[in-house]
Amino acid sequence: MPSFYGLGTKDMVLAISYIILVGLTIVYRWSAVEFIIAIVAVTLAFFAGSMKKDKRISDQEKHHD
């Protein structure tokens, strides 16, 4: 799949979520503070979801099987 200015699929999903947040802000007339809180929450969730598992957690899951 060709990239758009060097951005990957995950980056485009994050960009689309930001666009959706802008739309929600306009439609529901959120304040700037609410918009910033939503952006920070989405960004934290995005980066937390792409983090690697800790080796200790992976080892514990293997021993429970």
PDB file of N, CA and C in Angstrom:
ATOM      1  N   MET A   1       0.841  -1.166   0.000  1.00  0.00           N
ATOM      2  CA  MET A   1       0.000   0.000   0.000  1.00  0.00           C
ATOM      3  C   MET A   1       0.895   1.242   0.000  1.00  0.00           C
ATOM      4  N   PRO A   2       0.692   2.156  -0.910  1.00  0.00           N
ATOM      5  CA  PRO A   2       1.559   3.336  -0.956  1.00  0.00           C
ATOM      6  C   PRO A   2       1.305   4.260   0.224  1.00  0.00           C
ATOM      7  N   SER A   3       2.388   4.877   0.687  1.00  0.00           N
ATOM      8  CA  SER A   3       2.232   5.778   1.832  1.00  0.00           C
ATOM      9  C   SER A   3       1.952   7.193   1.347  1.00  0.00           C
ATOM     10  N   PHE A   4       1.321   7.955   2.192  1.00  0.00           N
ATOM     11  CA  PHE A   4       0.965   9.338   1.898  1.00  0.00           C
ATOM     12  C   PHE A   4       1.960  10.224   2.632  1.00  0.00           C
ATOM     13  N   TYR A   5       2.922  10.756   1.925  1.00  0.00           N
ATOM     14  CA  TYR A   5       3.979  11.589   2.510  1.00  0.00           C
ATOM     15  C   TYR A   5       4.736  10.876   3.616  1.00  0.00           C
ATOM     16  N   GLY A   6       4.977   9.589   3.442  1.00  0.00           N
ATOM     17  CA  GLY A   6       5.748   8.822   4.405  1.00  0.00           C
ATOM     18  C   GLY A   6       4.984   8.414   5.648  1.00  0.00           C
ATOM     19  N   LEU A   7       3.672   8.624   5.658  1.00  0.00           N
ATOM     20  CA  LEU A   7       2.867   8.247   6.815  1.00  0.00           C
ATOM     21  C   LEU A   7       2.328   6.836   6.632  1.00  0.00           C
ATOM     22  N   GLY A   8       2.304   6.083   7.714  1.00  0.00           N
ATOM     23  CA  GLY A   8       1.795   4.724   7.654  1.00  0.00           C
ATOM     24  C   GLY A   8       0.308   4.660   7.949  1.00  0.00           C
ATOM     25  N   THR A   9      -0.195   3.441   7.984  1.00  0.00           N
ATOM     26  CA  THR A   9      -1.623   3.226   8.235  1.00  0.00           C
ATOM     27  C   THR A   9      -2.026   3.714   9.624  1.00  0.00           C
ATOM     28  N   LYS A  10      -1.194   3.426  10.624  1.00  0.00           N
ATOM     29  CA  LYS A  10      -1.515   3.859  11.988  1.00  0.00           C
ATOM     30  C   LYS A  10      -1.571   5.380  12.077  1.00  0.00           C
ATOM     31  N   ASP A  11      -0.647   6.037  11.400  1.00  0.00           N
ATOM     32  CA  ASP A  11      -0.641   7.504  11.424  1.00  0.00           C
ATOM     33  C   ASP A  11      -1.898   8.075  10.780  1.00  0.00           C
ATOM     34  N   MET A  12      -2.355   7.449   9.721  1.00  0.00           N
ATOM     35  CA  MET A  12      -3.564   7.928   9.058  1.00  0.00           C
ATOM     36  C   MET A  12      -4.803   7.695   9.923  1.00  0.00           C
ATOM     37  N   VAL A  13      -4.831   6.592  10.666  1.00  0.00           N
ATOM     38  CA  VAL A  13      -5.943   6.347  11.589  1.00  0.00           C
ATOM     39  C   VAL A  13      -5.965   7.432  12.666  1.00  0.00           C
ATOM     40  N   LEU A  14      -4.794   7.809  13.181  1.00  0.00           N
ATOM     41  CA  LEU A  14      -4.719   8.878  14.174  1.00  0.00           C
ATOM     42  C   LEU A  14      -5.182  10.202  13.576  1.00  0.00           C
ATOM     43  N   ALA A  15      -4.774  10.482  12.342  1.00  0.00           N
ATOM     44  CA  ALA A  15      -5.187  11.726  11.682  1.00  0.00           C
ATOM     45  C   ALA A  15      -6.704  11.758  11.472  1.00  0.00           C
ATOM     46  N   ILE A  16      -7.284  10.635  11.075  1.00  0.00           N
ATOM     47  CA  ILE A  16      -8.731  10.573  10.880  1.00  0.00           C
ATOM     48  C   ILE A  16      -9.458  10.785  12.206  1.00  0.00           C
ATOM     49  N   SER A  17      -8.913  10.232  13.289  1.00  0.00           N
ATOM     50  CA  SER A  17      -9.558  10.435  14.591  1.00  0.00           C
ATOM     51  C   SER A  17      -9.490  11.905  15.001  1.00  0.00           C
ATOM     52  N   TYR A  18      -8.410  12.591  14.658  1.00  0.00           N
ATOM     53  CA  TYR A  18      -8.324  14.032  14.939  1.00  0.00           C
ATOM     54  C   TYR A  18      -9.355  14.804  14.124  1.00  0.00           C
ATOM     55  N   ILE A  19      -9.537  14.415  12.874  1.00  0.00           N
ATOM     56  CA  ILE A  19     -10.539  15.079  12.024  1.00  0.00           C
ATOM     57  C   ILE A  19     -11.938  14.870  12.599  1.00  0.00           C
ATOM     58  N   ILE A  20     -12.210  13.656  13.088  1.00  0.00           N
ATOM     59  CA  ILE A  20     -13.507  13.380  13.705  1.00  0.00           C
ATOM     60  C   ILE A  20     -13.701  14.246  14.953  1.00  0.00           C
ATOM     61  N   LEU A  21     -12.630  14.405  15.741  1.00  0.00           N
ATOM     62  CA  LEU A  21     -12.728  15.250  16.929  1.00  0.00           C
ATOM     63  C   LEU A  21     -12.998  16.705  16.571  1.00  0.00           C
ATOM     64  N   VAL A  22     -12.399  17.189  15.491  1.00  0.00           N
ATOM     65  CA  VAL A  22     -12.679  18.557  15.039  1.00  0.00           C
ATOM     66  C   VAL A  22     -14.156  18.675  14.661  1.00  0.00           C
ATOM     67  N   GLY A  23     -14.673  17.674  13.952  1.00  0.00           N
ATOM     68  CA  GLY A  23     -16.082  17.677  13.573  1.00  0.00           C
ATOM     69  C   GLY A  23     -16.996  17.666  14.781  1.00  0.00           C
ATOM     70  N   LEU A  24     -16.674  16.827  15.766  1.00  0.00           N
ATOM     71  CA  LEU A  24     -17.483  16.782  16.991  1.00  0.00           C
ATOM     72  C   LEU A  24     -17.428  18.104  17.743  1.00  0.00           C
ATOM     73  N   THR A  25     -16.261  18.727  17.740  1.00  0.00           N
ATOM     74  CA  THR A  25     -16.110  20.016  18.411  1.00  0.00           C
ATOM     75  C   THR A  25     -16.989  21.076  17.770  1.00  0.00           C
ATOM     76  N   ILE A  26     -17.057  21.062  16.452  1.00  0.00           N
ATOM     77  CA  ILE A  26     -17.877  22.044  15.740  1.00  0.00           C
ATOM     78  C   ILE A  26     -19.365  21.761  15.939  1.00  0.00           C
ATOM     79  N   VAL A  27     -19.762  20.504  15.796  1.00  0.00           N
ATOM     80  CA  VAL A  27     -21.183  20.144  15.883  1.00  0.00           C
ATOM     81  C   VAL A  27     -21.730  20.376  17.287  1.00  0.00           C
ATOM     82  N   TYR A  28     -20.986  19.933  18.309  1.00  0.00           N
ATOM     83  CA  TYR A  28     -21.482  20.027  19.679  1.00  0.00           C
ATOM     84  C   TYR A  28     -20.974  21.254  20.425  1.00  0.00           C
ATOM     85  N   ARG A  29     -20.264  22.118  19.734  1.00  0.00           N
ATOM     86  CA  ARG A  29     -19.765  23.390  20.281  1.00  0.00           C
ATOM     87  C   ARG A  29     -18.988  23.191  21.577  1.00  0.00           C
ATOM     88  N   TRP A  30     -18.003  22.264  21.526  1.00  0.00           N
ATOM     89  CA  TRP A  30     -17.135  22.048  22.665  1.00  0.00           C
ATOM     90  C   TRP A  30     -16.241  23.257  22.857  1.00  0.00           C
ATOM     91  N   SER A  31     -15.817  23.477  24.079  1.00  0.00           N
ATOM     92  CA  SER A  31     -14.865  24.550  24.349  1.00  0.00           C
ATOM     93  C   SER A  31     -13.465  24.073  23.946  1.00  0.00           C
ATOM     94  N   ALA A  32     -12.524  25.002  23.932  1.00  0.00           N
ATOM     95  CA  ALA A  32     -11.150  24.659  23.578  1.00  0.00           C
ATOM     96  C   ALA A  32     -10.556  23.678  24.578  1.00  0.00           C
ATOM     97  N   VAL A  33     -10.914  23.822  25.839  1.00  0.00           N
ATOM     98  CA  VAL A  33     -10.406  22.913  26.874  1.00  0.00           C
ATOM     99  C   VAL A  33     -10.909  21.494  26.637  1.00  0.00           C
ATOM    100  N   GLU A  34     -12.172  21.344  26.314  1.00  0.00           N
ATOM    101  CA  GLU A  34     -12.732  20.012  26.030  1.00  0.00           C
ATOM    102  C   GLU A  34     -12.071  19.400  24.797  1.00  0.00           C
ATOM    103  N   PHE A  35     -11.824  20.222  23.789  1.00  0.00           N
ATOM    104  CA  PHE A  35     -11.167  19.740  22.583  1.00  0.00           C
ATOM    105  C   PHE A  35      -9.754  19.263  22.886  1.00  0.00           C
ATOM    106  N   ILE A  36      -9.009  20.019  23.662  1.00  0.00           N
ATOM    107  CA  ILE A  36      -7.629  19.640  23.995  1.00  0.00           C
ATOM    108  C   ILE A  36      -7.606  18.374  24.842  1.00  0.00           C
ATOM    109  N   ILE A  37      -8.535  18.264  25.789  1.00  0.00           N
ATOM    110  CA  ILE A  37      -8.608  17.044  26.605  1.00  0.00           C
ATOM    111  C   ILE A  37      -8.898  15.831  25.734  1.00  0.00           C
ATOM    112  N   ALA A  38      -9.793  15.975  24.769  1.00  0.00           N
ATOM    113  CA  ALA A  38     -10.113  14.861  23.867  1.00  0.00           C
ATOM    114  C   ALA A  38      -8.909  14.489  23.013  1.00  0.00           C
ATOM    115  N   ILE A  39      -8.188  15.481  22.508  1.00  0.00           N
ATOM    116  CA  ILE A  39      -6.996  15.213  21.691  1.00  0.00           C
ATOM    117  C   ILE A  39      -5.936  14.481  22.510  1.00  0.00           C
ATOM    118  N   VAL A  40      -5.719  14.934  23.746  1.00  0.00           N
ATOM    119  CA  VAL A  40      -4.727  14.289  24.606  1.00  0.00           C
ATOM    120  C   VAL A  40      -5.145  12.856  24.910  1.00  0.00           C
ATOM    121  N   ALA A  41      -6.415  12.625  25.189  1.00  0.00           N
ATOM    122  CA  ALA A  41      -6.896  11.274  25.495  1.00  0.00           C
ATOM    123  C   ALA A  41      -6.723  10.343  24.299  1.00  0.00           C
ATOM    124  N   VAL A  42      -7.069  10.816  23.106  1.00  0.00           N
ATOM    125  CA  VAL A  42      -6.920   9.984  21.907  1.00  0.00           C
ATOM    126  C   VAL A  42      -5.448   9.693  21.635  1.00  0.00           C
ATOM    127  N   THR A  43      -4.597  10.685  21.811  1.00  0.00           N
ATOM    128  CA  THR A  43      -3.167  10.499  21.570  1.00  0.00           C
ATOM    129  C   THR A  43      -2.564   9.513  22.562  1.00  0.00           C
ATOM    130  N   LEU A  44      -2.915   9.634  23.836  1.00  0.00           N
ATOM    131  CA  LEU A  44      -2.410   8.693  24.838  1.00  0.00           C
ATOM    132  C   LEU A  44      -2.884   7.270  24.553  1.00  0.00           C
ATOM    133  N   ALA A  45      -4.144   7.128  24.174  1.00  0.00           N
ATOM    134  CA  ALA A  45      -4.666   5.794  23.848  1.00  0.00           C
ATOM    135  C   ALA A  45      -3.966   5.217  22.631  1.00  0.00           C
ATOM    136  N   PHE A  46      -3.679   6.058  21.655  1.00  0.00           N
ATOM    137  CA  PHE A  46      -3.001   5.601  20.442  1.00  0.00           C
ATOM    138  C   PHE A  46      -1.608   5.077  20.770  1.00  0.00           C
ATOM    139  N   PHE A  47      -0.841   5.873  21.515  1.00  0.00           N
ATOM    140  CA  PHE A  47       0.522   5.458  21.826  1.00  0.00           C
ATOM    141  C   PHE A  47       0.566   4.321  22.834  1.00  0.00           C
ATOM    142  N   ALA A  48      -0.387   4.246  23.742  1.00  0.00           N
ATOM    143  CA  ALA A  48      -0.438   3.126  24.686  1.00  0.00           C
ATOM    144  C   ALA A  48      -0.767   1.833  23.959  1.00  0.00           C
ATOM    145  N   GLY A  49      -1.600   1.910  22.935  1.00  0.00           N
ATOM    146  CA  GLY A  49      -1.953   0.725  22.171  1.00  0.00           C
ATOM    147  C   GLY A  49      -0.830   0.202  21.311  1.00  0.00           C
ATOM    148  N   SER A  50       0.122   1.064  20.974  1.00  0.00           N
ATOM    149  CA  SER A  50       1.218   0.631  20.110  1.00  0.00           C
ATOM    150  C   SER A  50       2.483   0.288  20.884  1.00  0.00           C
ATOM    151  N   MET A  51       2.400   0.316  22.221  1.00  0.00           N
ATOM    152  CA  MET A  51       3.570  -0.018  23.036  1.00  0.00           C
ATOM    153  C   MET A  51       3.792  -1.528  23.046  1.00  0.00           C
ATOM    154  N   LYS A  52       5.062  -1.908  23.218  1.00  0.00           N
ATOM    155  CA  LYS A  52       5.389  -3.329  23.319  1.00  0.00           C
ATOM    156  C   LYS A  52       5.059  -3.824  24.722  1.00  0.00           C
ATOM    157  N   LYS A  53       4.755  -5.125  24.804  1.00  0.00           N
ATOM    158  CA  LYS A  53       4.510  -5.728  26.112  1.00  0.00           C
ATOM    159  C   LYS A  53       5.828  -5.863  26.859  1.00  0.00           C
ATOM    160  N   ASP A  54       5.739  -5.722  28.168  1.00  0.00           N
ATOM    161  CA  ASP A  54       6.903  -5.923  29.015  1.00  0.00           C
ATOM    162  C   ASP A  54       7.290  -7.400  28.965  1.00  0.00           C
ATOM    163  N   LYS A  55       8.589  -7.701  28.966  1.00  0.00           N
ATOM    164  CA  LYS A  55       9.055  -9.078  28.866  1.00  0.00           C
ATOM    165  C   LYS A  55       8.551  -9.928  30.033  1.00  0.00           C
ATOM    166  N   ARG A  56       8.485  -9.353  31.215  1.00  0.00           N
ATOM    167  CA  ARG A  56       8.020 -10.116  32.378  1.00  0.00           C
ATOM    168  C   ARG A  56       6.569 -10.553  32.207  1.00  0.00           C
ATOM    169  N   ILE A  57       5.730  -9.681  31.643  1.00  0.00           N
ATOM    170  CA  ILE A  57       4.321 -10.016  31.438  1.00  0.00           C
ATOM    171  C   ILE A  57       4.205 -11.129  30.397  1.00  0.00           C
ATOM    172  N   SER A  58       4.986 -11.027  29.334  1.00  0.00           N
ATOM    173  CA  SER A  58       4.960 -12.069  28.302  1.00  0.00           C
ATOM    174  C   SER A  58       5.385 -13.410  28.872  1.00  0.00           C
ATOM    175  N   ASP A  59       6.434 -13.411  29.732  1.00  0.00           N
ATOM    176  CA  ASP A  59       6.892 -14.655  30.332  1.00  0.00           C
ATOM    177  C   ASP A  59       5.820 -15.246  31.264  1.00  0.00           C
ATOM    178  N   GLN A  60       5.117 -14.402  32.021  1.00  0.00           N
ATOM    179  CA  GLN A  60       4.084 -14.886  32.922  1.00  0.00           C
ATOM    180  C   GLN A  60       2.935 -15.502  32.133  1.00  0.00           C
ATOM    181  N   GLU A  61       2.590 -14.927  31.008  1.00  0.00           N
ATOM    182  CA  GLU A  61       1.495 -15.461  30.201  1.00  0.00           C
ATOM    183  C   GLU A  61       1.874 -16.811  29.619  1.00  0.00           C
ATOM    184  N   LYS A  62       3.139 -17.003  29.281  1.00  0.00           N
ATOM    185  CA  LYS A  62       3.592 -18.284  28.736  1.00  0.00           C
ATOM    186  C   LYS A  62       3.528 -19.375  29.804  1.00  0.00           C
ATOM    187  N   HIS A  63       3.847 -19.030  31.059  1.00  0.00           N
ATOM    188  CA  HIS A  63       3.848 -20.029  32.135  1.00  0.00           C
ATOM    189  C   HIS A  63       2.437 -20.421  32.550  1.00  0.00           C
ATOM    190  N   HIS A  64       1.427 -19.576  32.316  1.00  0.00           N
ATOM    191  CA  HIS A  64       0.064 -19.897  32.703  1.00  0.00           C
ATOM    192  C   HIS A  64      -0.616 -20.827  31.701  1.00  0.00           C
ATOM    193  N   ASP A  65      -0.045 -20.992  30.524  1.00  0.00           N
ATOM    194  CA  ASP A  65      -0.659 -21.864  29.497  1.00  0.00           C
ATOM    195  C   ASP A  65      -0.395 -23.311  29.727  1.00  0.00           C
TER     196      ASP A  65
END
